[in-house]
GROMACS .gro file of C-alpha atoms in nm:
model
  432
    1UNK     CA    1   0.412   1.548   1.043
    2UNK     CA    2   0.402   1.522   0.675
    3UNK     CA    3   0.165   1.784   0.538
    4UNK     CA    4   0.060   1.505   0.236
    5UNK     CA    5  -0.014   1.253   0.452
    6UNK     CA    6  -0.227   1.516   0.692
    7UNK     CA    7  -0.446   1.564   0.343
    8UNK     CA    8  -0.541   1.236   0.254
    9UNK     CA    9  -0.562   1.153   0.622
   10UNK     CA   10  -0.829   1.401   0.638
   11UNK     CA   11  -1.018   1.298   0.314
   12UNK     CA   12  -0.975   0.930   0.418
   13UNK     CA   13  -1.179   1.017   0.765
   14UNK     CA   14  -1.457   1.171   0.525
   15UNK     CA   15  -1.531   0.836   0.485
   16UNK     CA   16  -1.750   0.505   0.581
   17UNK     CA   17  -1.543   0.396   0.910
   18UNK     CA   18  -1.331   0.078   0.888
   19UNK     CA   19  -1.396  -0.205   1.054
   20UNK     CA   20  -1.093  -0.303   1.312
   21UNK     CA   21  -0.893  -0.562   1.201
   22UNK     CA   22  -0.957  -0.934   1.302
   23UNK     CA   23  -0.881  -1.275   1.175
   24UNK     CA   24  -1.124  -1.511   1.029
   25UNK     CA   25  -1.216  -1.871   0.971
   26UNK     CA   26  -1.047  -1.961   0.663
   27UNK     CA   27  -1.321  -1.874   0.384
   28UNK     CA   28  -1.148  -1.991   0.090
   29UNK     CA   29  -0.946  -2.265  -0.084
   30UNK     CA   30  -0.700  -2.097  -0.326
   31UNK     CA   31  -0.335  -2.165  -0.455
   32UNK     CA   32  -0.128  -1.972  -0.205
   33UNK     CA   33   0.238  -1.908  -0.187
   34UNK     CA   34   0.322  -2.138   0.066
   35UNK     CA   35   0.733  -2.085   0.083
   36UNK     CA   36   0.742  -1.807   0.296
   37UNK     CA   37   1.048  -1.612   0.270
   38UNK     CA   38   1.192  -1.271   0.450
   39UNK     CA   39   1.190  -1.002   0.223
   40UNK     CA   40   0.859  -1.088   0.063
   41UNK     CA   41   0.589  -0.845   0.053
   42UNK     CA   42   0.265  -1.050   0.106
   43UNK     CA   43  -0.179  -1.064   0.099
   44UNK     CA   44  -0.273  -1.256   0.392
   45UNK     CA   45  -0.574  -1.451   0.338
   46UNK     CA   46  -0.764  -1.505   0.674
   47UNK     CA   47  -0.863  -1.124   0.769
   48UNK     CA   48  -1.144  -0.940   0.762
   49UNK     CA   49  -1.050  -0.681   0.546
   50UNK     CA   50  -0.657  -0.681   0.309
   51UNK     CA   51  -0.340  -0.672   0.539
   52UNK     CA   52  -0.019  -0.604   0.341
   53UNK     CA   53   0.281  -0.684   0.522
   54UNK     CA   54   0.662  -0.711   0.491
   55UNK     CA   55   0.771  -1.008   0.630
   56UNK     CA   56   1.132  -0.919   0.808
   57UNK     CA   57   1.233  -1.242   1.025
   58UNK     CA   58   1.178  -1.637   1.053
   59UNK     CA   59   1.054  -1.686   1.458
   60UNK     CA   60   1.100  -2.069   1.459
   61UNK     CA   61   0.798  -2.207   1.614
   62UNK     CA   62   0.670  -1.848   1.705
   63UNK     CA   63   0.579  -1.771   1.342
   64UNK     CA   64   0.718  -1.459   1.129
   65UNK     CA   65   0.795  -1.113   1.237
   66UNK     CA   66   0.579  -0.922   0.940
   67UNK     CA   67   0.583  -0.501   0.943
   68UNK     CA   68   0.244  -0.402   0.733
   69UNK     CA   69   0.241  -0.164   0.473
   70UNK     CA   70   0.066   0.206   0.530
   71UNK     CA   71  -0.260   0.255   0.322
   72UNK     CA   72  -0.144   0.558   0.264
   73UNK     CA   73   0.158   0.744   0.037
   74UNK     CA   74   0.330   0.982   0.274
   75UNK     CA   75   0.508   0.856   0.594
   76UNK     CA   76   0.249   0.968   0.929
   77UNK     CA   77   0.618   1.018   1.176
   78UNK     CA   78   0.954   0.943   1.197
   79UNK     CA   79   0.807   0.624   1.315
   80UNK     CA   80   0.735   0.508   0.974
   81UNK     CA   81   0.980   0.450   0.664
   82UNK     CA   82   0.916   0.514   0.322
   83UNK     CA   83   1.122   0.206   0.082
   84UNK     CA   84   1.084   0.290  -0.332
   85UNK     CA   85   0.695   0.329  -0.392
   86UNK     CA   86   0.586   0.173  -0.020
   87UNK     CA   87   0.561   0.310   0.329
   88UNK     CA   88   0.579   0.068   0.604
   89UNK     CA   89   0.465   0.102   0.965
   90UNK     CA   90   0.774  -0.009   1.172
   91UNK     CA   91   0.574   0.080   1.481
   92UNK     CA   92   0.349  -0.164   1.388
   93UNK     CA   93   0.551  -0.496   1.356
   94UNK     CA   94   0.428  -0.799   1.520
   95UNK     CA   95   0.467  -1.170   1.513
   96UNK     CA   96   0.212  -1.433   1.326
   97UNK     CA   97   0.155  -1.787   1.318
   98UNK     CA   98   0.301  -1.979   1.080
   99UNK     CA   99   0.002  -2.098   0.960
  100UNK     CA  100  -0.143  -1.760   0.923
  101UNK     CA  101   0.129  -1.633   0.707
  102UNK     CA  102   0.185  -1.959   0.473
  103UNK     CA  103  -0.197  -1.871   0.357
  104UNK     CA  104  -0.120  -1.547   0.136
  105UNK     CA  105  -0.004  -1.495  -0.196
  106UNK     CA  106   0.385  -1.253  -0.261
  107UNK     CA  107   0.306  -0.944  -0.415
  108UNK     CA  108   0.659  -0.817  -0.432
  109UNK     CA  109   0.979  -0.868  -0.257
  110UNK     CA  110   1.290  -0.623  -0.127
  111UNK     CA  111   1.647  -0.613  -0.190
  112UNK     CA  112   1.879  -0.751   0.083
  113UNK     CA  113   1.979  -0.361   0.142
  114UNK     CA  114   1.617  -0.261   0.163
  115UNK     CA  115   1.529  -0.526   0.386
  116UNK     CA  116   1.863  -0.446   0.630
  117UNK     CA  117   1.706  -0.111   0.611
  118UNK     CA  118   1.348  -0.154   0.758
  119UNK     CA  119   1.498  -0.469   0.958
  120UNK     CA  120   1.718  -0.233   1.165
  121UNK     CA  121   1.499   0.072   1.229
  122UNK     CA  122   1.230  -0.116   1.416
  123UNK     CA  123   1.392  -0.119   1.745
  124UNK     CA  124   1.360   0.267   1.719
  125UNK     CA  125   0.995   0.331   1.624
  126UNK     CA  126   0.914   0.131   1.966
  127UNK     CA  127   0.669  -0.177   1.799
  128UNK     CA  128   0.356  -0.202   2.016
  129UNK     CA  129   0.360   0.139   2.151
  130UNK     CA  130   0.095   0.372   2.064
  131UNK     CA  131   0.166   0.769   2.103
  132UNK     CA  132  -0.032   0.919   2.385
  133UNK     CA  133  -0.319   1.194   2.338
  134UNK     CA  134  -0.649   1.275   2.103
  135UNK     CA  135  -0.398   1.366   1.793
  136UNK     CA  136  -0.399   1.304   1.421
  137UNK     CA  137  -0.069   1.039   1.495
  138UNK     CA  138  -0.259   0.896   1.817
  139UNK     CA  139  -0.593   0.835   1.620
  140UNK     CA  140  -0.429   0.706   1.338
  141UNK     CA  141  -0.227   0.427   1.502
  142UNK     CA  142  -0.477   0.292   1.719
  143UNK     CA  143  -0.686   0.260   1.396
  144UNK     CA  144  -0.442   0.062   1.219
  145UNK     CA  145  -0.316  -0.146   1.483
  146UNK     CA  146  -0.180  -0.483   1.384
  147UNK     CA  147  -0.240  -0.688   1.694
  148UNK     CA  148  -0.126  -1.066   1.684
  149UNK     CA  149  -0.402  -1.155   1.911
  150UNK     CA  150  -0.622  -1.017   1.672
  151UNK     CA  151  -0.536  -1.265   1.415
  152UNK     CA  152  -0.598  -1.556   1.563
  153UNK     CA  153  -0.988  -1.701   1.519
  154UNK     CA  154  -1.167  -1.829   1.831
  155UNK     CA  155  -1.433  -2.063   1.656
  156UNK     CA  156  -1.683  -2.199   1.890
  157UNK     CA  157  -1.800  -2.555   1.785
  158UNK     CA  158  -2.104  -2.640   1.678
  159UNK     CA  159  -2.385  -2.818   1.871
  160UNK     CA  160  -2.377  -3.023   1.548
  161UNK     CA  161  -2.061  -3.141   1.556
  162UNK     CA  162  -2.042  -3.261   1.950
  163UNK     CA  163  -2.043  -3.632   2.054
  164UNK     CA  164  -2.366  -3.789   2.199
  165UNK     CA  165  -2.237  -3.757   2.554
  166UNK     CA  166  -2.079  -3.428   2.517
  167UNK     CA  167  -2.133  -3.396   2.925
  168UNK     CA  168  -1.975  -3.735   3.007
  169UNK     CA  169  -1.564  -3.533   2.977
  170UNK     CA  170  -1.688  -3.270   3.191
  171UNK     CA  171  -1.839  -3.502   3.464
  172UNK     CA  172  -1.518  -3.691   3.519
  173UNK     CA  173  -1.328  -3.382   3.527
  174UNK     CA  174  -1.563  -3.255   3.804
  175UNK     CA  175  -1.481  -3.583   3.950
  176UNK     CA  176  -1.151  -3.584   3.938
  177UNK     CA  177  -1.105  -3.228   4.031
  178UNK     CA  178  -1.306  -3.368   4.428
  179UNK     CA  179  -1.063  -3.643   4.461
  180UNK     CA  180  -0.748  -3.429   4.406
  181UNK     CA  181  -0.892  -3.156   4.697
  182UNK     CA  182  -0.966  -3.432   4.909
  183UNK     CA  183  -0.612  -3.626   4.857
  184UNK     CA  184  -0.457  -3.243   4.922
  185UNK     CA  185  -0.681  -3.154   5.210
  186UNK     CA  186  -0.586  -3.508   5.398
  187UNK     CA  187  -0.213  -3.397   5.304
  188UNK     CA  188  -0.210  -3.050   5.472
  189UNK     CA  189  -0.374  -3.200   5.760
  190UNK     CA  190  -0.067  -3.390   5.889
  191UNK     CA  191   0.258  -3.235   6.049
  192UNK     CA  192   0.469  -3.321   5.740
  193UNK     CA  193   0.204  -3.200   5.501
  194UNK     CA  194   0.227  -2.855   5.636
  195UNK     CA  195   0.618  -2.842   5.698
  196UNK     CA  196   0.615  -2.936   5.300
  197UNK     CA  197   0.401  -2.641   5.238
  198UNK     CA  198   0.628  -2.405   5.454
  199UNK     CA  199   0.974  -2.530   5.263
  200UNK     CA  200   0.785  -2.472   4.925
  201UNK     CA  201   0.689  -2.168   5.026
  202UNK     CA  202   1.023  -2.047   5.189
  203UNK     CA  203   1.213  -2.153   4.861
  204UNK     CA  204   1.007  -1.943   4.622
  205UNK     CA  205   1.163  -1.670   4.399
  206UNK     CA  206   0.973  -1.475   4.225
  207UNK     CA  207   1.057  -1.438   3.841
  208UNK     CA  208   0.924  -1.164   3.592
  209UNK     CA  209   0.820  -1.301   3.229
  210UNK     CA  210   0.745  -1.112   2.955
  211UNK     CA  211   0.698  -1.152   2.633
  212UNK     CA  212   0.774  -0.897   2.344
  213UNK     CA  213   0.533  -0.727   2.154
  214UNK     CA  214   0.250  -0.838   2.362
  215UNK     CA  215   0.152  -0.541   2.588
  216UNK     CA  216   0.057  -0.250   2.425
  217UNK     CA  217   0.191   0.091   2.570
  218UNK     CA  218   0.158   0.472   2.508
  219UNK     CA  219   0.424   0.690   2.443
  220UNK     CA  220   0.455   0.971   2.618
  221UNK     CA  221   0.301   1.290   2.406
  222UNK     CA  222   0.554   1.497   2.494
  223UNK     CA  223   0.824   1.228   2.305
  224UNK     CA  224   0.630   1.218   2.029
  225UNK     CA  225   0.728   1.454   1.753
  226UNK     CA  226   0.521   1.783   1.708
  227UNK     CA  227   0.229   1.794   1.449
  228UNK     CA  228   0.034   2.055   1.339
  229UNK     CA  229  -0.346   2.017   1.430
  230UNK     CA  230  -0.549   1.813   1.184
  231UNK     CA  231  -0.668   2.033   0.925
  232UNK     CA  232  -1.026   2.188   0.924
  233UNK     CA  233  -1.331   1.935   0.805
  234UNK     CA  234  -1.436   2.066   0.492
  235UNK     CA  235  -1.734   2.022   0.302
  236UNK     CA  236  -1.600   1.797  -0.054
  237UNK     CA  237  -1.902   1.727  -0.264
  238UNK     CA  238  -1.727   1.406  -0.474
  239UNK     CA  239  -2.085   1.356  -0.656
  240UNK     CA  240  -2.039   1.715  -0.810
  241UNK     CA  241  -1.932   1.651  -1.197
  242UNK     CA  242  -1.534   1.780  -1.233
  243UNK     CA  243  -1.508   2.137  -1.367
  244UNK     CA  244  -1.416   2.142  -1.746
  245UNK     CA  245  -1.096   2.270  -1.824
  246UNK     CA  246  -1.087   2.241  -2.242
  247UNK     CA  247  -1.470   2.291  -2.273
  248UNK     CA  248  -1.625   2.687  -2.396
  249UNK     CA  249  -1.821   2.725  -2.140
  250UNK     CA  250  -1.733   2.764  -1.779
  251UNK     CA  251  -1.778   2.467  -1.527
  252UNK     CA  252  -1.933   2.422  -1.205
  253UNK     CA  253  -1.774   2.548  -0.923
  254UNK     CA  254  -1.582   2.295  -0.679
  255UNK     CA  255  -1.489   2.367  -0.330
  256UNK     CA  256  -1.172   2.284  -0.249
  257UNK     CA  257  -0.961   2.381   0.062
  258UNK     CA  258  -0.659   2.577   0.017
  259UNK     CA  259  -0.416   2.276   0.167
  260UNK     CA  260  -0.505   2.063  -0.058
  261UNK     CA  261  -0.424   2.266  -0.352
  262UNK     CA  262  -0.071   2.300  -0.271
  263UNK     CA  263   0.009   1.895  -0.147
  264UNK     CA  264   0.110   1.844  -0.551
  265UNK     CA  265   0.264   2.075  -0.781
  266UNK     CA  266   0.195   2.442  -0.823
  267UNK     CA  267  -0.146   2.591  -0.794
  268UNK     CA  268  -0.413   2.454  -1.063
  269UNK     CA  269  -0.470   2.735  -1.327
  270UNK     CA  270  -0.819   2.896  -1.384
  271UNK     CA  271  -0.824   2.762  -1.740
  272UNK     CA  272  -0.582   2.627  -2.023
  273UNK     CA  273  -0.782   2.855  -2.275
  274UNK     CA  274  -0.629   3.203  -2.040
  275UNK     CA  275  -0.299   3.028  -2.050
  276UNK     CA  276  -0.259   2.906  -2.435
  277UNK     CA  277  -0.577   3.087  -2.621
  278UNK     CA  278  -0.530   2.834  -2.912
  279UNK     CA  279  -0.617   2.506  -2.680
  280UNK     CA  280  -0.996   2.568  -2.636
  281UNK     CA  281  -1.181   2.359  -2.753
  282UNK     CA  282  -0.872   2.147  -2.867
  283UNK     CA  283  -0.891   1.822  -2.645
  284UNK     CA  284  -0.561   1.907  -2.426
  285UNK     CA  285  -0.516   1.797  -2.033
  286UNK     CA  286  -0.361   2.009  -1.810
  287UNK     CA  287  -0.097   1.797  -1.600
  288UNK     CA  288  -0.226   1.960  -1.307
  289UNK     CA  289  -0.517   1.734  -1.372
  290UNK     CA  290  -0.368   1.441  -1.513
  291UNK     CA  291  -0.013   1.432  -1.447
  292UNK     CA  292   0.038   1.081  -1.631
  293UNK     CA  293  -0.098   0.895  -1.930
  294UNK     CA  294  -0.009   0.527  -1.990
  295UNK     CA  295   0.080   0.350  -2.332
  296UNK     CA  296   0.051  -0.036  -2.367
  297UNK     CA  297   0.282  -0.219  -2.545
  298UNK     CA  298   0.026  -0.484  -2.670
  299UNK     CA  299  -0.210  -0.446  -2.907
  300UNK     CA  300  -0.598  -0.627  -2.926
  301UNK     CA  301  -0.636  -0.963  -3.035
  302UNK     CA  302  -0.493  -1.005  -3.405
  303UNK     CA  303  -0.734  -1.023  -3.698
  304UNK     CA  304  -0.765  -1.379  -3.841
  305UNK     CA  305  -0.694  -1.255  -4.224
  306UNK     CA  306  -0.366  -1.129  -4.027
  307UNK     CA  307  -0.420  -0.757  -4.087
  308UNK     CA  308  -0.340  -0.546  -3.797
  309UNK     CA  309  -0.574  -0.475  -3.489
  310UNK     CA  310  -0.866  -0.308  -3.545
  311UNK     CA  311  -0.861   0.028  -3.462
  312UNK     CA  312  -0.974   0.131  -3.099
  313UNK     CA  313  -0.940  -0.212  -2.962
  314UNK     CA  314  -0.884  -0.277  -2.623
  315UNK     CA  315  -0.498  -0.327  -2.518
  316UNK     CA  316  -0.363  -0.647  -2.347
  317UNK     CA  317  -0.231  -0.601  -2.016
  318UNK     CA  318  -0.239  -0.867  -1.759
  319UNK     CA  319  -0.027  -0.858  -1.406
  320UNK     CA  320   0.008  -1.246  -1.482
  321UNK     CA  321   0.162  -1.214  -1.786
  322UNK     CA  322   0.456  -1.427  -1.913
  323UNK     CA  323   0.799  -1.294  -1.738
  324UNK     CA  324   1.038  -1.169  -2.012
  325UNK     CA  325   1.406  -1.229  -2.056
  326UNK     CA  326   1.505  -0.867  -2.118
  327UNK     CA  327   1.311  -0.530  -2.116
  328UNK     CA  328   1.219  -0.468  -2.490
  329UNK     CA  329   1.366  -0.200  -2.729
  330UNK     CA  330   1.200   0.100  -2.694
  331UNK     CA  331   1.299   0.481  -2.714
  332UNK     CA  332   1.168   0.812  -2.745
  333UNK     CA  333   1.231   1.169  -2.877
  334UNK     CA  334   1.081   1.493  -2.826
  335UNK     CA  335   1.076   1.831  -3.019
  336UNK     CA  336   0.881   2.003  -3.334
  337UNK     CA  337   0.956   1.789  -3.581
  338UNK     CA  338   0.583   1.780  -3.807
  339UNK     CA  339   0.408   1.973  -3.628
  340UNK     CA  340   0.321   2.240  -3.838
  341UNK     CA  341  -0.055   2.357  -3.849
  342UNK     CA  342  -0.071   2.153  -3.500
  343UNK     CA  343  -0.126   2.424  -3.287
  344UNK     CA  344   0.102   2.303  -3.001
  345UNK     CA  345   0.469   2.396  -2.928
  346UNK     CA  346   0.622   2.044  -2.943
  347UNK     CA  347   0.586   1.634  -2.985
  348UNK     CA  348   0.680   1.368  -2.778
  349UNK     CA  349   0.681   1.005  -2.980
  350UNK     CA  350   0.761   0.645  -2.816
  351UNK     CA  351   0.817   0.401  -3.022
  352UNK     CA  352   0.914   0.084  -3.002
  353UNK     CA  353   0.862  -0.319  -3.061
  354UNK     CA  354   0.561  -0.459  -2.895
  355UNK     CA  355   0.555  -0.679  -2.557
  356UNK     CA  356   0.307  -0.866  -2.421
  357UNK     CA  357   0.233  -0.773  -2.051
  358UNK     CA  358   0.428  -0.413  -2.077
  359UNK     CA  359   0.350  -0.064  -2.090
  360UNK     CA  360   0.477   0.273  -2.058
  361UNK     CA  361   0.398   0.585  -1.807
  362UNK     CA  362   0.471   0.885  -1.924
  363UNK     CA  363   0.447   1.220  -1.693
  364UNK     CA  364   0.477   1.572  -1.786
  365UNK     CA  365   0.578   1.859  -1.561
  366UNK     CA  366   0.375   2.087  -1.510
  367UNK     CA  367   0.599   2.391  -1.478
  368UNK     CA  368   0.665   2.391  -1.833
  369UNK     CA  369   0.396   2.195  -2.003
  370UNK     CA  370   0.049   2.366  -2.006
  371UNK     CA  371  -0.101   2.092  -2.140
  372UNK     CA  372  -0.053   1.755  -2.356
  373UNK     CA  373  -0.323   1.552  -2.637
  374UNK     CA  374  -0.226   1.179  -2.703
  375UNK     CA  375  -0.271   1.144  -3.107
  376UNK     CA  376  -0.327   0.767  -3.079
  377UNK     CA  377  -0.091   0.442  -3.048
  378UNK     CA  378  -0.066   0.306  -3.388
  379UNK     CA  379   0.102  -0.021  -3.477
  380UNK     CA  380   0.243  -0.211  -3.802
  381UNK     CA  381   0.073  -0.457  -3.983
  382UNK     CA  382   0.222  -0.743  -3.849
  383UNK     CA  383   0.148  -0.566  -3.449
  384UNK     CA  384   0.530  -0.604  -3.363
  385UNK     CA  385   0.609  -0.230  -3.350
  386UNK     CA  386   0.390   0.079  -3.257
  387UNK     CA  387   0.424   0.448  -3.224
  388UNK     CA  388   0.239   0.674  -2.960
  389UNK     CA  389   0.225   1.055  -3.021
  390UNK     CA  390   0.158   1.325  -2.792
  391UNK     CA  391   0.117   1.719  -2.905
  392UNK     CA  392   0.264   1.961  -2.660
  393UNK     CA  393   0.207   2.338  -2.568
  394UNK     CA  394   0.430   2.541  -2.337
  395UNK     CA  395   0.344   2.763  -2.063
  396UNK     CA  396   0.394   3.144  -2.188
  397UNK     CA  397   0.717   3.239  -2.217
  398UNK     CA  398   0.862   2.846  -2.195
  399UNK     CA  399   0.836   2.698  -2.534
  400UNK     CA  400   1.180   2.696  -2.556
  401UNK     CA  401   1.224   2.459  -2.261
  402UNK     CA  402   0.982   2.197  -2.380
  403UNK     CA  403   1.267   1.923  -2.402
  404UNK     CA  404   1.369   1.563  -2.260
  405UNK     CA  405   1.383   1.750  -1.901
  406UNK     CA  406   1.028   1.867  -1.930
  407UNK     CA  407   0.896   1.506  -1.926
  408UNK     CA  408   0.951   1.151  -1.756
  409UNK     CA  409   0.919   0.823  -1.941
  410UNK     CA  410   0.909   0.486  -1.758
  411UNK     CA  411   0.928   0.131  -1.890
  412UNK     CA  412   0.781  -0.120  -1.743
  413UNK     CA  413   0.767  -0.461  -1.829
  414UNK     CA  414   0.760  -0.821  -1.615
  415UNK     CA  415   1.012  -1.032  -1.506
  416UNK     CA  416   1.118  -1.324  -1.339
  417UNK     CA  417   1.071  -1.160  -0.977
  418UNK     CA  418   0.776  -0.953  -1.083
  419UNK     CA  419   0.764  -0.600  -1.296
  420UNK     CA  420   1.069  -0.408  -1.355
  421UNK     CA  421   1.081  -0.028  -1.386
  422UNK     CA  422   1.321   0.133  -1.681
  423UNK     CA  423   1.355   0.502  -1.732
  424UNK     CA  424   1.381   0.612  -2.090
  425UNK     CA  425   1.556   0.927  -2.148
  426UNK     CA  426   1.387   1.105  -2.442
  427UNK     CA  427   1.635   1.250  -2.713
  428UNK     CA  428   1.591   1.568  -2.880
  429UNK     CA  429   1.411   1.539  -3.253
  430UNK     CA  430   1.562   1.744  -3.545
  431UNK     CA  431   1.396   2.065  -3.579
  432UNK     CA  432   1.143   2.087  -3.901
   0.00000   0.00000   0.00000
């Protein structure tokens, strides 16, 4: 079992518990997707609480053969399959009404490979079969069971809404129900009654019906892959302020267990001030603590004398903004160019023209970089091109390797089919 997914399984059961997962009576009205596709990564509507799903294969009148998506970044077993940023439960693929599924919105779709990839190892992982035993694996799945049954609403009608003679139906059913046992009774009675009865009965064959995905079974615990036993409850006070790292004085002490130190990365250090003296009190983050800082490409709302954005203002960044053709122009470079008096070890500068609806992550590693200050976005006047800075300092003994290895830069911007993901590979600046 994956020793990432056994830490935020833990801090995930520190928790409020869940409620199980049912359907509901349709509570709202909006646009949704209707044209159901496979491939599509979709929100269902009618649930209790969000179910993201992959839907894999058109049923006919049986609905859609969905797989949901695990809450959680690390794959639980060999049962599951991890696919780009997503990790989907292949143990837990089931079959929904078509009238369930049409009432979502598409959040994202796969590539025909990707799809042939979680399509074909579902037969493996066993759908509808639930390890055996008390484990981390066994608890987990029958908490996040997707059960079609369970997604169907049984909606009782109202007293309200019944006819006048709501009891006049059931009477001549009652009725009806006499005359047939009679009618049978005088039947049976006579010689070729019962020699009908005892052909029927000689000509039966009995014939087994089942129907997939519908009975829920356990897997045998000793099938099941090994795990390690679910790490020790530990007391996490989350209302405790975070320790300061960049501050003079010391901060409060946080408990923290020793797995969870060692799920990301190498161990956090006691300070930046012990590892670069000249930080303190400078305003650097360690990327232990936040490995990744984001830079939008769009700037506030324009002036209306057409000067450039005031300073500060909030960028534009919208998940429904308008697709572009092509990702725009942007670059990077990194090195030591101006940074004299600075008091850091390098700079890393993107640049580019401005887009409406894109931004940029950028990620530092944290085996060379001790720790990273943004110096601000700034933009022209016209708001069509900006620059973002970011001063650098090395580890001890590593200043030499701050370079376009020691940091990740990712474009992304939308499209047609939803946001696209470019790496930019930084070039080295000239040295001062």
């Amino acid at each position: 079992m994956n020793a990432a997914f056994l830490a935020q399984w833990q801090i995930y059961r520190r928790g409020a518990p869940r409620a199980a997962l049912s359907g509901l009576v349709s509570g709202t009205d909006s646009a949704f997707d209707a044209d159901v596709a496979p491939g599509e990564i979709r929100v269902f509507a009618d649930t209790n609480r969000p179910l993201v799903a992959l839907v894999v294969e058109d049923r006919g009148l049986s609905g859609w053969r969905i797989v949901p998506v695990s809450p959680f970044c690390a794959p639980a077993s060999v049962r599951e399959l991890v696919v780009g940023e997503r990790v989907f439960q292949l143990w837990n693929a089931t079959v929904v009404s078509r009238r369930f599924a049409v009432r979502g919105w598409r959040v994202d779709a796969l590539s025909a490979d990707a799809l042939a990839e979680v399509r074909g190892g579902i037969a493996a992982a066993n759908p509808g079969r639930l390890t055996a035993g008390d484990g981390v694996q066994a608890r987990y799945e029958r908490e996040f069971l997707v059960g079609e049954g369970t997604l169907v609403p049984f909606a009782a009608p109202r007293a309200a809404d019944l006819p006048r003679f709501a009891w006049l139906p059931t009477a001549l059913k009652v009725a009806a129900s006499v005359v047939l046992c009679l009618a049978a009774w005088c039947v049976l009675t006579m010689d070729s009654g019962r020699r009908l009865v005892r052909d029927w009965r000689d000509g039966f064959r009995g014939v087994r019906v089942g129907r997939e995905d519908a009975v829920i079974e356990l897997v045998d615990a000793r099938d099941a892959p090994d795990e390690p036993e679910e790490p020790r409850e530990v007391d996490i006070d989350f209302l405790q302020p975070a320790a300061s790292w960049f501050g003079r004085g010391a901060g409060p002490a946080v408990s923290r267990p020793p797995r969870f130190a060692d799920v990301r990365g190498p161990r956090i250090p006691e300070g930046i001030a012990k590892i670069h003296p000249n930080l303190a009190g400078a305003g650097y983050k360690s990327p232990a603590e936040a490995p990744m800082d984001v830079v939008f490409l769009s700037p506030a709302a324009p002036r209306a004398d057409g000067a450039a954005p005031a300073k500060g203002g909030a960028p534009s960044y919208a998940s429904g903004a308008r697709p572009l053709a092509a990702a725009p122009k942007v670059s990077c470079r990194i090195g030591r160019d101006g940074l004299s008096g600075l008091c850091a070890d390098g700079v890393l500068v993107v640049e580019g023209e401005a887009a409406e609806g894109a931004k940029a992550t950028v990620t530092f590693d944290p085996g060379v970089i001790a720790g990273y200050r943004s110096r601000g976005v700034s933009w022209t006047l016209d708001g069509r091109r900006f620059s973002a800075t970011y001063a650098l300092a090395a580890l001890p003994g590593r200043e030499s390797e701050i370079g376009p290895a020691s940091v990740l830069v990712t474009l992304i911007w939308p499209a047609k089919g939803g946001d696209e993901r470019t790496p930019l590979v930084p070039v080295p600046a000239p040295s001062p």
